[in-house]
């Protein structure tokens, strides 16, 4: 009886895993097809003649390396800024007593609700006036602005679950405010911080609308532009586009795999206490 | 134990951060180098007084095939002949292109030349004063060789604001072999077309492929029917302009009913509403559909090495069939000039920009290049080189044999809102099964509320 339930459970989980993995398998599979083999009647089509050329195209014509470095730089700075701002804001909102605390907290959280599309044109005009278009900062600022509200929300939830005794003992030992925040609180909130890091990473890594509006210099473009390099006016080189997408998704998969456990912890901790 | 996993976690975190910061350092260096490079360029332009960088904004991101390749070839030709000119190119695919052009217009960005879509979209740019007026007299004669009537969607209040780059017209591509193997006659009337559809259906072959998801093909198909029924090229455009009415004009009612017959005869492929451009093209080029309703810009199919030789040898062009009792002839062609280029008024180098613009539009540059590469049919007269594919020759015959042309696609003739509402009306008609009368009522509503 117990063994059979176990087997059923195993089969069930295997099926779930397969369903979860299928999009990735499909993505890799199609990246080896030539463009006119797409849209056949079969769901998976093992290529008789794998098109390695697609990956060469992705690397060379898709300018993968340059766009990858741009993406990595923009994403990293955004994550660092987001983490520092969210942590300090979260600390200020949960631990410190000041007059307009709840008003500012509400204002920051309102940011979660603002659709980015509505901010595109005004932002473009402002950035142009400030000379921020065609610069890394032109992407880092809006990306950070979009990520901080959610990060603050997660961190305030998590911070409430940390006993105040920790800080009290730190104060007794003579720690200053920065030391408390970055050396005592930051390690304690690691699961929540990882959640913030990963969600920010995923958002920035795939972002295209803001990037396409604020950037026009080829030297600054980010990864999603790479896919664009294979789009014609009417039809596209689908094989190469899939190859780009495979290459683009690898860093995301690696990061997600490494921090998978913490993300679940961080999200649930934030959710229950928030 | 607990401590151990924690320190491990910290190490991974630190390692990740370190890796990332190394990458960011690289990124930084890169940008620094580039910024320095471009600023010295700018200085050189200022001091020497001849080095010029022109900015071109285009909707052709793929520079290795099709029209993107042709555009790149012309740019390369020009910069080779004029080494003092550097052309800085920015490309985005259709939808992001349109959005960004709006942003550029709103902020009066100093582009030099931009790709434009004729009709309503160009009109918006014209009203904002973003594009320059051109003198049509300058573009007469052998050097440019524009076909008559191609300025229609680039002219507003009798002033010309851009030049078209292509002649676009709708035809039916068909696979000769599939017709012959199944003993189906190539249709010349609409009734024969629907009959052929039934014969193919009976044999389990998709009769006609269409990119239903994109919706605009239905509108073109309908406009083709209206032309065949009424013999009047401008009827649809007049209705969009509200000079005629979709709901009361006999020709629209007849055409809408004929469109319903196509739907009922299952002329289009299985689940055609989910097929986008690529899907509909692949169905046809893989020899699984007998016909494809598409435009002249697919002339390159016959020479595309990645398609099977069997297909390349058998692809041919069919004019849209005539309707029994209709006033239209099969030489009334649904042709328009959609894409083109305009000069931007806020250009920083107006003279150099004009020079390049004129060069680009010369008959021996853009027109010849797209024709030679099979990327499109230009809006200019071109000399046949003799090495054209059979498909290109047939397409040329269709164009030069045309007795009347529409000048604009009905959908593009109105505002972007009309295009949206009109397309959705066709979507409802084919996917939701609304009646021909309901279709016309919705089109009328779309025309009134644009």
PDB file of C-alpha atoms in Angstrom, chain A residues 124-138:
ATOM      1  CA  UNK A 124      11.825  59.529 -23.018  1.00  0.00           C
ATOM      2  CA  UNK A 125      11.243  63.278 -23.065  1.00  0.00           C
ATOM      3  CA  UNK A 126      12.794  63.733 -19.613  1.00  0.00           C
ATOM      4  CA  UNK A 127      15.791  61.513 -20.367  1.00  0.00           C
ATOM      5  CA  UNK A 128      16.394  63.318 -23.621  1.00  0.00           C
ATOM      6  CA  UNK A 129      16.418  66.654 -21.869  1.00  0.00           C
ATOM      7  CA  UNK A 130      18.836  65.308 -19.270  1.00  0.00           C
ATOM      8  CA  UNK A 131      21.002  63.594 -21.887  1.00  0.00           C
ATOM      9  CA  UNK A 132      20.334  60.170 -20.422  1.00  0.00           C
ATOM     10  CA  UNK A 133      19.126  58.479 -23.604  1.00  0.00           C
ATOM     11  CA  UNK A 134      21.813  56.330 -25.132  1.00  0.00           C
ATOM     12  CA  UNK A 135      23.542  55.725 -21.831  1.00  0.00           C
ATOM     13  CA  UNK A 136      23.581  52.809 -19.436  1.00  0.00           C
ATOM     14  CA  UNK A 137      22.100  55.072 -16.803  1.00  0.00           C
ATOM     15  CA  UNK A 138      19.056  55.595 -19.025  1.00  0.00           C
TER      16      UNK A 138
END
